[in-house]
């Protein structure tokens, strides 16, 4: 895995589906990059984790759209609309939706990338590998059309 030079030491994943959270953890673990993953089951829990006292800010946030309470769009609006600690947080919307309106809204609210949830575990690992290989210092939001599937 030496090709994954731009890997991240701490990332966060918010998704209300427990199976999806477990698969995400397994996929990251199988990439063997020694990445710590924080997780939240809904938007409210995510925002509490990110803004709690002593909270470590992740480098990447994988954010599902459809969650109870605060959905992914509401979380994204708060994260990208706030001054302060969330400024450098890269947000990848990770959803089953291929709806162009959801994709456009994600980018309008400040998402750095939109990715459609893969159908298989191997495709999830491939997606994560691709995201971890992105040189975020050179990645600009004008690449709105960059959608990993």
XYZ file of N, CA and C in Angstrom:
447
model
N 0.806 -1.206 0.000
C 0.000 0.000 0.000
C 0.846 1.265 0.000
N 2.082 1.189 -0.385
C 2.949 2.356 -0.354
C 2.478 3.446 -1.310
N 1.609 3.112 -2.268
C 1.088 4.110 -3.195
C 0.153 5.092 -2.490
N -0.371 4.729 -1.353
C -1.319 5.586 -0.651
C -0.560 6.563 0.242
N 0.162 7.460 -0.389
C 1.023 8.379 0.334
C 0.246 9.434 1.104
N -0.935 9.753 0.657
C -1.696 10.833 1.267
C -2.750 10.319 2.230
N -2.491 9.186 2.865
C -3.473 8.612 3.772
C -3.643 9.505 5.002
N -4.714 9.291 5.665
C -5.106 10.136 6.787
C -5.090 9.313 8.070
N -4.640 9.899 9.133
C -4.521 9.170 10.385
C -5.845 9.072 11.140
N -6.718 10.073 10.987
C -8.007 10.036 11.670
C -9.083 10.551 10.730
N -10.081 9.703 10.488
C -11.209 10.076 9.646
C -12.487 9.816 10.428
N -13.599 10.313 9.912
C -14.882 10.121 10.579
C -15.899 9.653 9.549
N -16.844 8.846 10.014
C -17.880 8.294 9.149
C -19.213 8.416 9.874
N -20.174 9.063 9.238
C -21.508 9.208 9.825
C -22.528 8.533 8.918
N -23.217 7.541 9.464
C -24.209 6.788 8.708
C -25.135 6.112 9.715
N -26.428 6.186 9.472
C -27.368 5.593 10.411
C -27.487 4.081 10.258
N -26.998 3.529 9.160
C -27.097 2.096 8.926
C -25.906 1.382 9.578
N -26.198 0.587 10.607
C -25.134 -0.093 11.345
C -24.311 -1.015 10.450
N -24.968 -1.727 9.536
C -24.235 -2.613 8.626
C -23.257 -1.822 7.760
N -23.688 -0.662 7.277
C -22.799 0.173 6.468
C -21.612 0.672 7.292
N -21.854 1.010 8.561
C -20.747 1.455 9.420
C -19.748 0.327 9.646
N -20.254 -0.892 9.877
C -19.360 -2.031 10.092
C -18.568 -2.376 8.825
N -19.228 -2.343 7.669
C -18.527 -2.602 6.409
C -17.444 -1.560 6.156
N -17.752 -0.303 6.478
C -16.783 0.782 6.315
C -15.548 0.504 7.167
N -15.774 0.147 8.431
C -14.651 -0.161 9.321
C -13.829 -1.339 8.805
N -14.511 -2.382 8.340
C -13.807 -3.549 7.802
C -12.985 -3.182 6.571
N -13.556 -2.356 5.700
C -12.841 -1.961 4.483
C -11.596 -1.149 4.822
N -11.717 -0.206 5.740
C -10.563 0.590 6.152
C -9.510 -0.314 6.782
N -9.966 -1.238 7.614
C -9.043 -2.159 8.269
C -8.287 -3.010 7.245
N -8.989 -3.492 6.228
C -8.350 -4.328 5.213
C -7.352 -3.558 4.352
N -7.506 -2.237 4.274
C -6.525 -1.433 3.537
C -5.215 -1.337 4.308
N -5.258 -1.691 5.580
C -4.070 -1.792 6.424
C -3.234 -0.514 6.436
N -3.897 0.607 6.677
C -3.216 1.898 6.702
C -3.114 2.478 8.097
N -3.555 1.735 9.082
C -3.508 2.197 10.468
C -4.228 3.531 10.646
N -5.398 3.609 10.051
C -6.235 4.796 10.150
C -7.241 4.580 11.270
N -7.373 5.574 12.132
C -8.417 5.521 13.163
C -9.690 6.101 12.560
N -10.798 5.451 12.878
C -12.093 5.873 12.339
C -13.041 6.166 13.485
N -13.546 7.377 13.532
C -14.632 7.713 14.440
C -15.938 7.526 13.700
N -16.987 7.172 14.424
C -18.265 6.964 13.754
C -19.415 7.556 14.563
N -20.446 7.932 13.824
C -21.677 8.438 14.430
C -22.858 7.811 13.698
N -23.947 7.577 14.449
C -25.132 6.932 13.889
C -26.172 7.926 13.385
N -25.972 9.209 13.655
C -26.893 10.221 13.148
C -26.199 11.587 13.157
N -26.874 12.554 12.564
C -26.270 13.873 12.431
C -26.033 14.582 13.743
N -26.956 14.445 14.681
C -26.782 15.076 15.990
C -25.565 14.531 16.714
N -25.414 13.219 16.686
C -24.267 12.578 17.323
C -22.974 13.019 16.636
N -22.990 13.127 15.326
C -21.815 13.584 14.579
C -21.381 14.969 15.041
N -22.317 15.900 15.066
C -21.962 17.269 15.436
C -21.494 17.361 16.882
N -22.065 16.536 17.772
C -21.586 16.491 19.157
C -20.153 15.982 19.224
N -19.873 14.935 18.466
C -18.514 14.370 18.458
C -17.493 15.363 17.929
N -17.860 16.088 16.880
C -16.925 17.018 16.264
C -16.693 18.272 17.101
N -17.707 18.680 17.848
C -17.575 19.943 18.577
C -17.403 19.763 20.079
N -17.324 18.525 20.544
C -17.133 18.272 21.966
C -15.780 18.769 22.445
N -15.704 19.059 23.723
C -14.434 19.543 24.261
C -13.380 18.458 24.131
N -12.234 18.835 23.665
C -11.141 17.888 23.482
C -11.289 16.998 22.255
N -12.282 17.280 21.417
C -12.499 16.455 20.227
C -11.361 16.640 19.238
N -10.895 15.532 18.678
C -9.887 15.602 17.638
C -10.596 15.796 16.307
N -10.131 16.766 15.538
C -10.752 17.036 14.250
C -10.220 16.041 13.218
N -11.125 15.326 12.564
C -10.677 14.395 11.531
C -10.200 15.158 10.295
N -9.451 14.476 9.460
C -9.017 15.084 8.201
C -10.082 14.911 7.126
N -10.823 13.808 7.214
C -11.890 13.514 6.254
C -13.142 13.111 7.004
N -14.276 13.504 6.440
C -15.570 13.082 6.968
C -16.357 12.463 5.826
N -16.750 11.208 6.006
C -17.634 10.529 5.069
C -19.040 10.667 5.647
N -19.928 11.325 4.905
C -21.227 11.726 5.441
C -22.376 11.199 4.596
N -23.233 10.407 5.221
C -24.440 9.898 4.569
C -25.478 11.018 4.515
N -26.345 10.976 3.527
C -27.385 12.000 3.408
C -28.587 11.669 4.287
N -29.116 10.464 4.151
C -30.366 10.105 4.821
C -30.105 9.532 6.202
N -30.195 10.409 7.207
C -30.042 9.992 8.602
C -31.173 10.620 9.406
N -31.562 9.966 10.484
C -32.621 10.533 11.335
C -32.111 11.775 12.067
N -33.048 12.570 12.537
C -32.656 13.808 13.226
C -32.097 14.767 12.202
N -30.856 15.152 12.362
C -30.200 16.009 11.369
C -29.689 15.126 10.242
N -30.129 15.436 9.029
C -29.656 14.645 7.899
C -28.291 15.166 7.432
N -27.729 14.504 6.446
C -26.409 14.871 5.958
C -26.330 16.286 5.414
N -27.388 16.733 4.740
C -27.384 18.099 4.210
C -27.345 19.124 5.343
N -28.127 18.879 6.393
C -28.135 19.804 7.537
C -26.772 19.833 8.218
N -26.171 18.669 8.371
C -24.822 18.598 8.965
C -23.812 19.323 8.094
N -23.872 19.073 6.802
C -22.947 19.710 5.875
C -23.092 21.233 5.937
N -24.322 21.702 5.993
C -24.577 23.148 6.083
C -23.921 23.717 7.338
N -24.042 23.033 8.462
C -23.435 23.513 9.711
C -21.916 23.443 9.666
N -21.401 22.363 9.131
C -19.950 22.170 9.098
C -19.282 23.178 8.168
N -19.796 23.323 6.978
C -19.165 24.202 5.996
C -19.561 25.668 6.184
N -20.650 25.903 6.895
C -21.094 27.281 7.102
C -20.477 27.925 8.325
N -19.773 27.164 9.113
C -19.232 27.676 10.370
C -17.798 28.160 10.199
N -17.481 29.221 10.906
C -16.092 29.666 10.999
C -15.443 28.837 12.091
N -14.164 28.653 12.003
C -13.486 28.005 13.106
C -12.998 26.618 12.819
N -13.245 25.694 13.745
C -12.552 24.408 13.732
C -12.865 23.512 12.531
N -13.971 23.745 11.866
C -14.337 22.873 10.750
C -13.744 23.332 9.424
N -13.050 24.429 9.408
C -12.571 25.042 8.175
C -11.836 24.110 7.227
N -10.913 23.303 7.728
C -10.122 22.445 6.856
C -10.684 21.058 6.665
N -11.835 20.775 7.244
C -12.415 19.435 7.163
C -12.915 19.144 5.750
N -12.404 18.091 5.164
C -12.848 17.658 3.839
C -14.033 16.727 4.019
N -15.130 17.023 3.307
C -16.356 16.245 3.451
C -16.669 15.516 2.156
N -16.811 14.208 2.287
C -17.207 13.356 1.172
C -18.613 12.870 1.461
N -19.555 13.277 0.632
C -20.916 12.772 0.775
C -20.905 11.349 0.228
N -21.378 10.420 1.025
C -21.375 9.003 0.659
C -22.813 8.521 0.762
N -23.458 8.372 -0.388
C -24.882 8.082 -0.398
C -25.238 7.064 -1.469
N -26.369 6.410 -1.289
C -26.874 5.503 -2.321
C -27.513 6.293 -3.455
N -27.810 7.559 -3.217
C -28.519 8.379 -4.194
C -27.619 8.823 -5.343
N -28.144 8.663 -6.544
C -27.501 9.190 -7.747
C -28.308 10.380 -8.281
N -29.235 10.849 -7.483
C -30.114 11.948 -7.870
C -29.283 13.210 -8.125
N -29.351 13.763 -9.340
C -28.573 14.970 -9.647
C -28.859 16.137 -8.704
N -30.091 16.227 -8.213
C -30.422 17.312 -7.281
C -29.656 17.152 -5.966
N -29.532 15.920 -5.474
C -28.759 15.672 -4.249
C -27.283 15.990 -4.462
N -26.777 15.615 -5.626
C -25.375 15.879 -5.943
C -25.132 17.389 -6.019
N -25.991 18.096 -6.736
C -25.840 19.553 -6.866
C -25.959 20.246 -5.516
N -26.922 19.824 -4.700
C -27.093 20.427 -3.380
C -25.872 20.165 -2.504
N -25.327 18.974 -2.582
C -24.130 18.651 -1.800
C -22.995 19.618 -2.130
N -22.755 19.833 -3.412
C -21.683 20.749 -3.806
C -22.027 22.201 -3.451
N -23.300 22.563 -3.590
C -23.705 23.931 -3.243
C -23.492 24.212 -1.761
N -23.642 23.184 -0.927
C -23.461 23.343 0.516
C -22.003 23.202 0.948
N -21.122 22.880 0.001
C -19.701 22.859 0.320
C -19.031 21.501 0.353
N -19.725 20.438 -0.073
C -19.075 19.121 -0.101
C -17.851 19.174 -0.998
N -16.827 18.474 -0.605
C -15.607 18.413 -1.404
C -15.683 17.319 -2.460
N -16.503 16.316 -2.195
C -16.642 15.198 -3.121
C -17.966 14.503 -2.854
N -18.551 13.953 -3.895
C -19.769 13.164 -3.775
C -19.463 11.770 -4.301
N -19.720 10.756 -3.507
C -19.464 9.377 -3.914
C -20.714 8.539 -3.688
N -21.038 7.737 -4.676
C -22.169 6.812 -4.566
C -21.675 5.562 -3.846
N -22.445 5.132 -2.837
C -22.057 3.939 -2.084
C -21.936 2.745 -3.023
N -20.815 2.081 -2.973
C -20.617 0.904 -3.822
C -21.525 -0.248 -3.415
N -21.771 -1.128 -4.373
C -22.655 -2.268 -4.143
C -21.948 -3.443 -3.482
N -20.609 -3.497 -3.591
C -19.882 -4.630 -3.028
C -18.780 -4.148 -2.091
N -18.321 -5.055 -1.265
C -17.242 -4.751 -0.326
C -15.949 -4.396 -1.065
N -15.635 -5.136 -2.123
C -14.422 -4.859 -2.900
C -14.487 -3.479 -3.546
N -15.667 -3.097 -4.029
C -15.828 -1.759 -4.621
C -15.696 -0.674 -3.552
N -16.156 -0.952 -2.333
C -15.994 0.003 -1.241
C -14.512 0.206 -0.941
N -13.761 -0.881 -0.884
C -12.315 -0.759 -0.655
C -11.655 0.036 -1.785
N -12.085 -0.205 -2.998
C -11.535 0.523 -4.153
C -11.861 2.016 -4.042
N -13.085 2.328 -3.655
C -13.493 3.721 -3.466
C -12.656 4.388 -2.382
N -12.518 3.728 -1.243
C -11.741 4.302 -0.145
C -10.284 4.493 -0.552
N -9.727 3.527 -1.225
C -8.347 3.645 -1.702
C -8.216 4.880 -2.591
N -9.173 5.079 -3.506
C -9.130 6.231 -4.414
C -9.217 7.546 -3.633
N -10.100 7.603 -2.639
C -10.234 8.820 -1.837
C -8.954 9.083 -1.051
N -8.377 8.052 -0.465
C -7.161 8.223 0.325
C -5.965 8.624 -0.540
N -6.027 8.370 -1.832
C -4.931 8.732 -2.728
C -5.040 10.167 -3.240
N -6.159 10.823 -3.000
C -6.335 12.197 -3.475
C -5.350 13.118 -2.774
N -4.696 13.933 -3.539
C -3.838 14.975 -2.983
C -4.740 16.174 -2.720
N -5.234 16.275 -1.493
C -6.219 17.301 -1.157
C -5.649 18.713 -1.262
N -4.338 18.851 -1.167
C -3.750 20.187 -1.292
C -3.864 20.702 -2.730
N -3.975 19.797 -3.698
C -4.096 20.188 -5.096
C -5.529 20.026 -5.614
N -6.382 19.399 -4.823
C -7.763 19.129 -5.232
C -8.587 20.395 -5.052
N -9.254 20.824 -6.107
C -10.086 22.017 -6.008
C -11.538 21.662 -6.271
N -12.423 22.474 -5.734
C -13.852 22.177 -5.849
C -14.376 22.409 -7.246
N -13.541 22.893 -8.167
C -14.022 23.033 -9.536
C -14.156 21.666 -10.215
N -13.745 20.615 -9.514
C -13.886 19.259 -10.033
C -15.234 18.677 -9.596
N -16.272 19.481 -9.658
C -17.590 19.059 -9.203
C -18.060 17.776 -9.866
N -17.648 17.550 -11.070
C -18.109 16.377 -11.781
C -17.430 15.093 -11.337
N -16.483 15.191 -10.432
C -15.728 14.022 -9.988
C -16.565 13.233 -8.995
N -17.237 12.218 -9.485
C -18.101 11.394 -8.653
C -17.600 9.965 -8.732
N -17.182 9.431 -7.614
C -16.709 8.060 -7.587
C -17.896 7.121 -7.484
N -17.883 6.066 -8.282
C -18.976 5.097 -8.193
C -18.426 3.706 -8.016
